[in-house]
């Protein structure tokens, strides 16, 4: 790693021994919670973690900390290190300083007192707050995923001791570059000048922005999430010098269950890949739009958290542009969608029937779009036409709609592939101390990981009893091999509206 860094990944422990006050947004989310747990468990010299927390109704800040954060099973490993709940409270919980706020409000909605306290105290800012919904209207995605980070940067600009500001993005900011090798850089925006795009969106009426979403955004990007994340990165690059902040950008791919820490398979929420697993497990979706042989890019959440914490050690406001780190498997040893589906079908056909299951038809089969639609009509067309004539049957209507809506949400990702270069991230990991080393370079043991992932969904999301003695027949996986190698050369076409 370049010697220009004061710390760098080799001195990550020293970095967090010296920079002991963190400001974290999005701590109630899947990735944010994983970052928080890792900080508290592996870096005992952290003295204070400010958490931006939004409250509503009768809930208090402490209610959200107790019920939405520390009640999570992710903290069981950390709690087990202490002899009592009182000791955990004294040594860990006291480090948490919740501040009331909201990323949709200027200066994050912080009170004058809290704003001054954060700016006086904080040394590292990690922006994990975002809307990860693929179905958000564009105006909501802009509010959360563009304006939210910009507001976080405004708070950070006044911080007197700031050494790092980590922005969490996504590999799929470059989703229009299908079948491309994508480097850890910012490519030209397919719609032109980012400041002009942002200014135009600011001036649009609700109807105009909805029309722009349908007629422009969704003809190039798979959803408003990837577009909004892309626009934010471009605005960061444009404003980097004027902001004068030590920013780094981390781009995870499809974030899924933990590989190892704090326990294999820990998972939370039903977004992204988790939605696909749950839909299969409950018999909600059997048929999907996609191509079995296409590589997907799944990355465990604990690896993502480690890279985020490592990346902060390379932040330097004097750099000409912020470092960017991809966190993914597509350029290492990716799993195909076909093999992913085989692991799901084998596991969920073998385990005890989940209580919320709606059908015992447990399959994960992929078809081209035209075939999928034809088969959908054969399977459900008559029922849909019959239900349309009646007011009842609401639950059945919802079940049938999911069989179409969920695969449509994933179709861009399951019909195409991307090759996200991880050169910068591997350099981080190669130099990392044991606490933050992910072993990304050696690749994933997909057989072990997929069993842990499915078990995690069973235990932590569906709240089902896990039978560890159960032996699952994965024999079909031997005939559905992982990609033997990546293409010798992946073309880098111009960014075009192909989705």
mmCIF file with all atom_site columns, C-alpha atoms in Angstrom, residues 169-361:
data_model
loop_
_atom_site.group_PDB
_atom_site.id
_atom_site.type_symbol
_atom_site.label_atom_id
_atom_site.label_alt_id
_atom_site.label_comp_id
_atom_site.label_asym_id
_atom_site.label_entity_id
_atom_site.label_seq_id
_atom_site.pdbx_PDB_ins_code
_atom_site.Cartn_x
_atom_site.Cartn_y
_atom_site.Cartn_z
_atom_site.occupancy
_atom_site.B_iso_or_equiv
_atom_site.pdbx_formal_charge
_atom_site.auth_seq_id
_atom_site.auth_comp_id
_atom_site.auth_asym_id
_atom_site.auth_atom_id
_atom_site.pdbx_PDB_model_num
ATOM 1   C CA . UNK A 1 169 ? -22.345 3.213   -2.332  1.00 0.00 ? 169 UNK A CA 1
ATOM 2   C CA . UNK A 1 170 ? -22.967 0.127   -4.519  1.00 0.00 ? 170 UNK A CA 1
ATOM 3   C CA . UNK A 1 171 ? -21.125 -1.659  -7.315  1.00 0.00 ? 171 UNK A CA 1
ATOM 4   C CA . UNK A 1 172 ? -24.257 -1.219  -9.409  1.00 0.00 ? 172 UNK A CA 1
ATOM 5   C CA . UNK A 1 173 ? -23.790 2.512   -9.864  1.00 0.00 ? 173 UNK A CA 1
ATOM 6   C CA . UNK A 1 174 ? -22.378 1.239   -13.165 1.00 0.00 ? 174 UNK A CA 1
ATOM 7   C CA . UNK A 1 175 ? -25.317 -1.054  -13.923 1.00 0.00 ? 175 UNK A CA 1
ATOM 8   C CA . UNK A 1 176 ? -25.642 0.286   -17.500 1.00 0.00 ? 176 UNK A CA 1
ATOM 9   C CA . UNK A 1 177 ? -22.202 -1.202  -18.298 1.00 0.00 ? 177 UNK A CA 1
ATOM 10  C CA . UNK A 1 178 ? -23.474 -4.738  -18.871 1.00 0.00 ? 178 UNK A CA 1
ATOM 11  C CA . UNK A 1 179 ? -20.867 -7.463  -19.600 1.00 0.00 ? 179 UNK A CA 1
ATOM 12  C CA . UNK A 1 180 ? -18.065 -5.013  -18.785 1.00 0.00 ? 180 UNK A CA 1
ATOM 13  C CA . UNK A 1 181 ? -14.986 -5.138  -16.616 1.00 0.00 ? 181 UNK A CA 1
ATOM 14  C CA . UNK A 1 182 ? -15.583 -2.211  -14.265 1.00 0.00 ? 182 UNK A CA 1
ATOM 15  C CA . UNK A 1 183 ? -12.651 -0.568  -12.532 1.00 0.00 ? 183 UNK A CA 1
ATOM 16  C CA . UNK A 1 184 ? -12.687 1.169   -9.163  1.00 0.00 ? 184 UNK A CA 1
ATOM 17  C CA . UNK A 1 185 ? -13.200 4.579   -10.744 1.00 0.00 ? 185 UNK A CA 1
ATOM 18  C CA . UNK A 1 186 ? -16.082 6.900   -11.618 1.00 0.00 ? 186 UNK A CA 1
ATOM 19  C CA . UNK A 1 187 ? -17.074 6.682   -15.288 1.00 0.00 ? 187 UNK A CA 1
ATOM 20  C CA . UNK A 1 188 ? -18.838 9.512   -17.155 1.00 0.00 ? 188 UNK A CA 1
ATOM 21  C CA . UNK A 1 189 ? -22.508 9.701   -16.265 1.00 0.00 ? 189 UNK A CA 1
ATOM 22  C CA . UNK A 1 190 ? -24.698 8.354   -19.099 1.00 0.00 ? 190 UNK A CA 1
ATOM 23  C CA . UNK A 1 191 ? -27.035 11.348  -18.792 1.00 0.00 ? 191 UNK A CA 1
ATOM 24  C CA . UNK A 1 192 ? -24.340 14.039  -18.949 1.00 0.00 ? 192 UNK A CA 1
ATOM 25  C CA . UNK A 1 193 ? -23.237 16.673  -16.444 1.00 0.00 ? 193 UNK A CA 1
ATOM 26  C CA . UNK A 1 194 ? -24.224 15.501  -12.915 1.00 0.00 ? 194 UNK A CA 1
ATOM 27  C CA . UNK A 1 195 ? -24.707 18.976  -11.430 1.00 0.00 ? 195 UNK A CA 1
ATOM 28  C CA . UNK A 1 196 ? -27.055 19.832  -14.292 1.00 0.00 ? 196 UNK A CA 1
ATOM 29  C CA . UNK A 1 197 ? -28.997 16.599  -13.740 1.00 0.00 ? 197 UNK A CA 1
ATOM 30  C CA . UNK A 1 198 ? -29.290 17.290  -10.016 1.00 0.00 ? 198 UNK A CA 1
ATOM 31  C CA . UNK A 1 199 ? -30.364 20.903  -10.553 1.00 0.00 ? 199 UNK A CA 1
ATOM 32  C CA . UNK A 1 200 ? -32.977 19.818  -13.098 1.00 0.00 ? 200 UNK A CA 1
ATOM 33  C CA . UNK A 1 201 ? -34.406 17.224  -10.706 1.00 0.00 ? 201 UNK A CA 1
ATOM 34  C CA . UNK A 1 202 ? -34.600 19.829  -7.936  1.00 0.00 ? 202 UNK A CA 1
ATOM 35  C CA . UNK A 1 203 ? -36.819 22.021  -10.108 1.00 0.00 ? 203 UNK A CA 1
ATOM 36  C CA . UNK A 1 204 ? -39.182 19.303  -11.310 1.00 0.00 ? 204 UNK A CA 1
ATOM 37  C CA . UNK A 1 205 ? -42.741 18.942  -10.099 1.00 0.00 ? 205 UNK A CA 1
ATOM 38  C CA . UNK A 1 206 ? -43.889 15.606  -8.725  1.00 0.00 ? 206 UNK A CA 1
ATOM 39  C CA . UNK A 1 207 ? -45.450 14.638  -12.072 1.00 0.00 ? 207 UNK A CA 1
ATOM 40  C CA . UNK A 1 208 ? -42.367 15.722  -14.011 1.00 0.00 ? 208 UNK A CA 1
ATOM 41  C CA . UNK A 1 209 ? -40.027 13.677  -11.845 1.00 0.00 ? 209 UNK A CA 1
ATOM 42  C CA . UNK A 1 210 ? -42.289 10.622  -12.137 1.00 0.00 ? 210 UNK A CA 1
ATOM 43  C CA . UNK A 1 211 ? -42.282 10.996  -15.902 1.00 0.00 ? 211 UNK A CA 1
ATOM 44  C CA . UNK A 1 212 ? -38.476 11.385  -15.924 1.00 0.00 ? 212 UNK A CA 1
ATOM 45  C CA . UNK A 1 213 ? -38.237 8.207   -13.852 1.00 0.00 ? 213 UNK A CA 1
ATOM 46  C CA . UNK A 1 214 ? -40.301 6.207   -16.345 1.00 0.00 ? 214 UNK A CA 1
ATOM 47  C CA . UNK A 1 215 ? -39.070 7.706   -19.610 1.00 0.00 ? 215 UNK A CA 1
ATOM 48  C CA . UNK A 1 216 ? -35.379 8.249   -18.820 1.00 0.00 ? 216 UNK A CA 1
ATOM 49  C CA . UNK A 1 217 ? -34.064 6.659   -15.620 1.00 0.00 ? 217 UNK A CA 1
ATOM 50  C CA . UNK A 1 218 ? -35.654 3.209   -15.907 1.00 0.00 ? 218 UNK A CA 1
ATOM 51  C CA . UNK A 1 219 ? -34.667 2.884   -19.552 1.00 0.00 ? 219 UNK A CA 1
ATOM 52  C CA . UNK A 1 220 ? -30.999 2.948   -18.525 1.00 0.00 ? 220 UNK A CA 1
ATOM 53  C CA . UNK A 1 221 ? -30.822 1.903   -14.856 1.00 0.00 ? 221 UNK A CA 1
ATOM 54  C CA . UNK A 1 222 ? -32.590 -1.151  -13.382 1.00 0.00 ? 222 UNK A CA 1
ATOM 55  C CA . UNK A 1 223 ? -34.178 0.927   -10.605 1.00 0.00 ? 223 UNK A CA 1
ATOM 56  C CA . UNK A 1 224 ? -34.134 4.289   -8.865  1.00 0.00 ? 224 UNK A CA 1
ATOM 57  C CA . UNK A 1 225 ? -31.781 2.949   -6.182  1.00 0.00 ? 225 UNK A CA 1
ATOM 58  C CA . UNK A 1 226 ? -28.851 2.418   -8.568  1.00 0.00 ? 226 UNK A CA 1
ATOM 59  C CA . UNK A 1 227 ? -29.501 5.703   -10.364 1.00 0.00 ? 227 UNK A CA 1
ATOM 60  C CA . UNK A 1 228 ? -29.597 7.721   -7.141  1.00 0.00 ? 228 UNK A CA 1
ATOM 61  C CA . UNK A 1 229 ? -26.419 6.088   -5.845  1.00 0.00 ? 229 UNK A CA 1
ATOM 62  C CA . UNK A 1 230 ? -24.694 6.797   -9.164  1.00 0.00 ? 230 UNK A CA 1
ATOM 63  C CA . UNK A 1 231 ? -25.707 10.457  -9.139  1.00 0.00 ? 231 UNK A CA 1
ATOM 64  C CA . UNK A 1 232 ? -24.388 10.832  -5.587  1.00 0.00 ? 232 UNK A CA 1
ATOM 65  C CA . UNK A 1 233 ? -20.969 9.474   -6.535  1.00 0.00 ? 233 UNK A CA 1
ATOM 66  C CA . UNK A 1 234 ? -20.739 11.896  -9.449  1.00 0.00 ? 234 UNK A CA 1
ATOM 67  C CA . UNK A 1 235 ? -21.695 14.823  -7.224  1.00 0.00 ? 235 UNK A CA 1
ATOM 68  C CA . UNK A 1 236 ? -19.037 13.746  -4.711  1.00 0.00 ? 236 UNK A CA 1
ATOM 69  C CA . UNK A 1 237 ? -16.405 13.767  -7.454  1.00 0.00 ? 237 UNK A CA 1
ATOM 70  C CA . UNK A 1 238 ? -17.508 17.192  -8.694  1.00 0.00 ? 238 UNK A CA 1
ATOM 71  C CA . UNK A 1 239 ? -17.553 18.716  -5.215  1.00 0.00 ? 239 UNK A CA 1
ATOM 72  C CA . UNK A 1 240 ? -14.633 16.807  -3.716  1.00 0.00 ? 240 UNK A CA 1
ATOM 73  C CA . UNK A 1 241 ? -12.108 19.632  -3.791  1.00 0.00 ? 241 UNK A CA 1
ATOM 74  C CA . UNK A 1 242 ? -14.540 22.318  -2.668  1.00 0.00 ? 242 UNK A CA 1
ATOM 75  C CA . UNK A 1 243 ? -15.810 20.184  0.230   1.00 0.00 ? 243 UNK A CA 1
ATOM 76  C CA . UNK A 1 244 ? -12.264 19.516  1.426   1.00 0.00 ? 244 UNK A CA 1
ATOM 77  C CA . UNK A 1 245 ? -13.284 16.289  3.152   1.00 0.00 ? 245 UNK A CA 1
ATOM 78  C CA . UNK A 1 246 ? -11.216 13.061  3.517   1.00 0.00 ? 246 UNK A CA 1
ATOM 79  C CA . UNK A 1 247 ? -13.786 10.956  1.634   1.00 0.00 ? 247 UNK A CA 1
ATOM 80  C CA . UNK A 1 248 ? -13.504 7.322   0.605   1.00 0.00 ? 248 UNK A CA 1
ATOM 81  C CA . UNK A 1 249 ? -16.160 5.415   -1.343  1.00 0.00 ? 249 UNK A CA 1
ATOM 82  C CA . UNK A 1 250 ? -16.981 1.754   -0.729  1.00 0.00 ? 250 UNK A CA 1
ATOM 83  C CA . UNK A 1 251 ? -19.074 -0.108  -3.298  1.00 0.00 ? 251 UNK A CA 1
ATOM 84  C CA . UNK A 1 252 ? -20.489 -3.443  -2.086  1.00 0.00 ? 252 UNK A CA 1
ATOM 85  C CA . UNK A 1 253 ? -22.221 -5.738  -4.568  1.00 0.00 ? 253 UNK A CA 1
ATOM 86  C CA . UNK A 1 254 ? -25.235 -7.809  -3.405  1.00 0.00 ? 254 UNK A CA 1
ATOM 87  C CA . UNK A 1 255 ? -24.871 -7.923  0.377   1.00 0.00 ? 255 UNK A CA 1
ATOM 88  C CA . UNK A 1 256 ? -25.944 -11.163 2.023   1.00 0.00 ? 256 UNK A CA 1
ATOM 89  C CA . UNK A 1 257 ? -25.470 -13.124 5.265   1.00 0.00 ? 257 UNK A CA 1
ATOM 90  C CA . UNK A 1 258 ? -22.251 -13.098 7.275   1.00 0.00 ? 258 UNK A CA 1
ATOM 91  C CA . UNK A 1 259 ? -19.572 -15.573 6.267   1.00 0.00 ? 259 UNK A CA 1
ATOM 92  C CA . UNK A 1 260 ? -17.899 -15.842 9.682   1.00 0.00 ? 260 UNK A CA 1
ATOM 93  C CA . UNK A 1 261 ? -18.542 -12.924 12.026  1.00 0.00 ? 261 UNK A CA 1
ATOM 94  C CA . UNK A 1 262 ? -19.984 -12.626 14.513  1.00 0.00 ? 262 UNK A CA 1
ATOM 95  C CA . UNK A 1 263 ? -21.468 -16.046 13.595  1.00 0.00 ? 263 UNK A CA 1
ATOM 96  C CA . UNK A 1 264 ? -21.736 -17.736 10.185  1.00 0.00 ? 264 UNK A CA 1
ATOM 97  C CA . UNK A 1 265 ? -25.072 -17.009 8.527   1.00 0.00 ? 265 UNK A CA 1
ATOM 98  C CA . UNK A 1 266 ? -26.164 -14.026 10.611  1.00 0.00 ? 266 UNK A CA 1
ATOM 99  C CA . UNK A 1 267 ? -28.587 -12.052 8.485   1.00 0.00 ? 267 UNK A CA 1
ATOM 100 C CA . UNK A 1 268 ? -31.342 -9.500  8.865   1.00 0.00 ? 268 UNK A CA 1
ATOM 101 C CA . UNK A 1 269 ? -33.975 -7.900  6.643   1.00 0.00 ? 269 UNK A CA 1
ATOM 102 C CA . UNK A 1 270 ? -35.634 -9.038  3.416   1.00 0.00 ? 270 UNK A CA 1
ATOM 103 C CA . UNK A 1 271 ? -34.004 -6.787  0.844   1.00 0.00 ? 271 UNK A CA 1
ATOM 104 C CA . UNK A 1 272 ? -31.858 -7.830  -2.150  1.00 0.00 ? 272 UNK A CA 1
ATOM 105 C CA . UNK A 1 273 ? -30.769 -11.500 -2.146  1.00 0.00 ? 273 UNK A CA 1
ATOM 106 C CA . UNK A 1 274 ? -32.557 -12.128 1.146   1.00 0.00 ? 274 UNK A CA 1
ATOM 107 C CA . UNK A 1 275 ? -35.858 -11.474 -0.619  1.00 0.00 ? 275 UNK A CA 1
ATOM 108 C CA . UNK A 1 276 ? -35.051 -14.155 -3.205  1.00 0.00 ? 276 UNK A CA 1
ATOM 109 C CA . UNK A 1 277 ? -34.180 -16.710 -0.518  1.00 0.00 ? 277 UNK A CA 1
ATOM 110 C CA . UNK A 1 278 ? -37.279 -15.968 1.579   1.00 0.00 ? 278 UNK A CA 1
ATOM 111 C CA . UNK A 1 279 ? -39.541 -16.052 -1.503  1.00 0.00 ? 279 UNK A CA 1
ATOM 112 C CA . UNK A 1 280 ? -38.222 -19.515 -2.351  1.00 0.00 ? 280 UNK A CA 1
ATOM 113 C CA . UNK A 1 281 ? -38.297 -20.767 1.243   1.00 0.00 ? 281 UNK A CA 1
ATOM 114 C CA . UNK A 1 282 ? -41.955 -19.827 1.705   1.00 0.00 ? 282 UNK A CA 1
ATOM 115 C CA . UNK A 1 283 ? -43.068 -21.165 -1.672  1.00 0.00 ? 283 UNK A CA 1
ATOM 116 C CA . UNK A 1 284 ? -44.039 -17.678 -2.849  1.00 0.00 ? 284 UNK A CA 1
ATOM 117 C CA . UNK A 1 285 ? -41.957 -17.746 -6.042  1.00 0.00 ? 285 UNK A CA 1
ATOM 118 C CA . UNK A 1 286 ? -40.867 -20.803 -8.000  1.00 0.00 ? 286 UNK A CA 1
ATOM 119 C CA . UNK A 1 287 ? -40.023 -19.366 -11.405 1.00 0.00 ? 287 UNK A CA 1
ATOM 120 C CA . UNK A 1 288 ? -37.672 -16.487 -12.114 1.00 0.00 ? 288 UNK A CA 1
ATOM 121 C CA . UNK A 1 289 ? -36.545 -14.369 -15.037 1.00 0.00 ? 289 UNK A CA 1
ATOM 122 C CA . UNK A 1 290 ? -32.913 -15.018 -15.798 1.00 0.00 ? 290 UNK A CA 1
ATOM 123 C CA . UNK A 1 291 ? -30.143 -17.169 -17.217 1.00 0.00 ? 291 UNK A CA 1
ATOM 124 C CA . UNK A 1 292 ? -28.773 -20.040 -15.112 1.00 0.00 ? 292 UNK A CA 1
ATOM 125 C CA . UNK A 1 293 ? -25.197 -19.612 -16.324 1.00 0.00 ? 293 UNK A CA 1
ATOM 126 C CA . UNK A 1 294 ? -24.911 -15.908 -15.541 1.00 0.00 ? 294 UNK A CA 1
ATOM 127 C CA . UNK A 1 295 ? -22.661 -15.060 -12.620 1.00 0.00 ? 295 UNK A CA 1
ATOM 128 C CA . UNK A 1 296 ? -24.201 -13.246 -9.710  1.00 0.00 ? 296 UNK A CA 1
ATOM 129 C CA . UNK A 1 297 ? -22.142 -11.163 -7.287  1.00 0.00 ? 297 UNK A CA 1
ATOM 130 C CA . UNK A 1 298 ? -22.977 -12.002 -3.687  1.00 0.00 ? 298 UNK A CA 1
ATOM 131 C CA . UNK A 1 299 ? -20.781 -10.711 -0.863  1.00 0.00 ? 299 UNK A CA 1
ATOM 132 C CA . UNK A 1 300 ? -21.075 -11.507 2.862   1.00 0.00 ? 300 UNK A CA 1
ATOM 133 C CA . UNK A 1 301 ? -21.949 -8.573  5.096   1.00 0.00 ? 301 UNK A CA 1
ATOM 134 C CA . UNK A 1 302 ? -19.020 -9.160  7.478   1.00 0.00 ? 302 UNK A CA 1
ATOM 135 C CA . UNK A 1 303 ? -16.556 -8.786  4.599   1.00 0.00 ? 303 UNK A CA 1
ATOM 136 C CA . UNK A 1 304 ? -18.288 -5.537  3.628   1.00 0.00 ? 304 UNK A CA 1
ATOM 137 C CA . UNK A 1 305 ? -17.990 -4.200  7.188   1.00 0.00 ? 305 UNK A CA 1
ATOM 138 C CA . UNK A 1 306 ? -14.284 -5.030  7.332   1.00 0.00 ? 306 UNK A CA 1
ATOM 139 C CA . UNK A 1 307 ? -13.560 -3.260  4.052   1.00 0.00 ? 307 UNK A CA 1
ATOM 140 C CA . UNK A 1 308 ? -15.511 -0.209  5.192   1.00 0.00 ? 308 UNK A CA 1
ATOM 141 C CA . UNK A 1 309 ? -13.466 0.016   8.383   1.00 0.00 ? 309 UNK A CA 1
ATOM 142 C CA . UNK A 1 310 ? -10.203 -0.596  6.498   1.00 0.00 ? 310 UNK A CA 1
ATOM 143 C CA . UNK A 1 311 ? -11.027 1.986   3.847   1.00 0.00 ? 311 UNK A CA 1
ATOM 144 C CA . UNK A 1 312 ? -11.144 4.764   6.447   1.00 0.00 ? 312 UNK A CA 1
ATOM 145 C CA . UNK A 1 313 ? -7.421  4.292   7.071   1.00 0.00 ? 313 UNK A CA 1
ATOM 146 C CA . UNK A 1 314 ? -6.680  5.457   3.506   1.00 0.00 ? 314 UNK A CA 1
ATOM 147 C CA . UNK A 1 315 ? -8.724  8.670   3.637   1.00 0.00 ? 315 UNK A CA 1
ATOM 148 C CA . UNK A 1 316 ? -6.728  11.794  2.863   1.00 0.00 ? 316 UNK A CA 1
ATOM 149 C CA . UNK A 1 317 ? -8.219  15.151  1.905   1.00 0.00 ? 317 UNK A CA 1
ATOM 150 C CA . UNK A 1 318 ? -5.049  16.021  -0.038  1.00 0.00 ? 318 UNK A CA 1
ATOM 151 C CA . UNK A 1 319 ? -5.623  13.216  -2.564  1.00 0.00 ? 319 UNK A CA 1
ATOM 152 C CA . UNK A 1 320 ? -6.768  14.403  -6.018  1.00 0.00 ? 320 UNK A CA 1
ATOM 153 C CA . UNK A 1 321 ? -9.872  12.223  -5.748  1.00 0.00 ? 321 UNK A CA 1
ATOM 154 C CA . UNK A 1 322 ? -11.376 9.847   -3.201  1.00 0.00 ? 322 UNK A CA 1
ATOM 155 C CA . UNK A 1 323 ? -10.225 6.208   -3.210  1.00 0.00 ? 323 UNK A CA 1
ATOM 156 C CA . UNK A 1 324 ? -12.889 3.736   -4.356  1.00 0.00 ? 324 UNK A CA 1
ATOM 157 C CA . UNK A 1 325 ? -13.206 0.120   -3.205  1.00 0.00 ? 325 UNK A CA 1
ATOM 158 C CA . UNK A 1 326 ? -15.378 -2.573  -4.791  1.00 0.00 ? 326 UNK A CA 1
ATOM 159 C CA . UNK A 1 327 ? -16.442 -5.379  -2.457  1.00 0.00 ? 327 UNK A CA 1
ATOM 160 C CA . UNK A 1 328 ? -17.613 -8.310  -4.534  1.00 0.00 ? 328 UNK A CA 1
ATOM 161 C CA . UNK A 1 329 ? -16.864 -11.755 -5.926  1.00 0.00 ? 329 UNK A CA 1
ATOM 162 C CA . UNK A 1 330 ? -17.502 -11.418 -9.673  1.00 0.00 ? 330 UNK A CA 1
ATOM 163 C CA . UNK A 1 331 ? -13.789 -11.130 -10.510 1.00 0.00 ? 331 UNK A CA 1
ATOM 164 C CA . UNK A 1 332 ? -12.730 -13.850 -8.043  1.00 0.00 ? 332 UNK A CA 1
ATOM 165 C CA . UNK A 1 333 ? -14.845 -17.013 -7.810  1.00 0.00 ? 333 UNK A CA 1
ATOM 166 C CA . UNK A 1 334 ? -18.479 -16.033 -8.379  1.00 0.00 ? 334 UNK A CA 1
ATOM 167 C CA . UNK A 1 335 ? -21.477 -18.307 -8.038  1.00 0.00 ? 335 UNK A CA 1
ATOM 168 C CA . UNK A 1 336 ? -23.949 -18.646 -10.902 1.00 0.00 ? 336 UNK A CA 1
ATOM 169 C CA . UNK A 1 337 ? -27.659 -18.010 -10.539 1.00 0.00 ? 337 UNK A CA 1
ATOM 170 C CA . UNK A 1 338 ? -28.290 -21.639 -11.459 1.00 0.00 ? 338 UNK A CA 1
ATOM 171 C CA . UNK A 1 339 ? -26.124 -22.968 -8.651  1.00 0.00 ? 339 UNK A CA 1
ATOM 172 C CA . UNK A 1 340 ? -27.576 -20.403 -6.239  1.00 0.00 ? 340 UNK A CA 1
ATOM 173 C CA . UNK A 1 341 ? -31.037 -21.771 -7.060  1.00 0.00 ? 341 UNK A CA 1
ATOM 174 C CA . UNK A 1 342 ? -29.971 -25.396 -6.632  1.00 0.00 ? 342 UNK A CA 1
ATOM 175 C CA . UNK A 1 343 ? -28.665 -24.676 -3.135  1.00 0.00 ? 343 UNK A CA 1
ATOM 176 C CA . UNK A 1 344 ? -31.942 -22.948 -2.247  1.00 0.00 ? 344 UNK A CA 1
ATOM 177 C CA . UNK A 1 345 ? -34.168 -25.731 -3.591  1.00 0.00 ? 345 UNK A CA 1
ATOM 178 C CA . UNK A 1 346 ? -32.153 -28.496 -1.923  1.00 0.00 ? 346 UNK A CA 1
ATOM 179 C CA . UNK A 1 347 ? -32.116 -26.798 1.477   1.00 0.00 ? 347 UNK A CA 1
ATOM 180 C CA . UNK A 1 348 ? -35.732 -25.672 1.658   1.00 0.00 ? 348 UNK A CA 1
ATOM 181 C CA . UNK A 1 349 ? -37.089 -29.004 0.390   1.00 0.00 ? 349 UNK A CA 1
ATOM 182 C CA . UNK A 1 350 ? -35.129 -30.793 3.125   1.00 0.00 ? 350 UNK A CA 1
ATOM 183 C CA . UNK A 1 351 ? -35.780 -28.729 6.244   1.00 0.00 ? 351 UNK A CA 1
ATOM 184 C CA . UNK A 1 352 ? -38.925 -28.712 8.317   1.00 0.00 ? 352 UNK A CA 1
ATOM 185 C CA . UNK A 1 353 ? -41.760 -26.738 6.732   1.00 0.00 ? 353 UNK A CA 1
ATOM 186 C CA . UNK A 1 354 ? -41.620 -23.047 7.787   1.00 0.00 ? 354 UNK A CA 1
ATOM 187 C CA . UNK A 1 355 ? -44.798 -21.906 9.531   1.00 0.00 ? 355 UNK A CA 1
ATOM 188 C CA . UNK A 1 356 ? -45.337 -19.055 7.058   1.00 0.00 ? 356 UNK A CA 1
ATOM 189 C CA . UNK A 1 357 ? -45.003 -21.228 3.941   1.00 0.00 ? 357 UNK A CA 1
ATOM 190 C CA . UNK A 1 358 ? -47.848 -20.721 1.450   1.00 0.00 ? 358 UNK A CA 1
ATOM 191 C CA . UNK A 1 359 ? -46.970 -23.525 -0.977  1.00 0.00 ? 359 UNK A CA 1
ATOM 192 C CA . UNK A 1 360 ? -44.922 -26.727 -0.860  1.00 0.00 ? 360 UNK A CA 1
ATOM 193 C CA . UNK A 1 361 ? -43.835 -26.237 -4.458  1.00 0.00 ? 361 UNK A CA 1
#
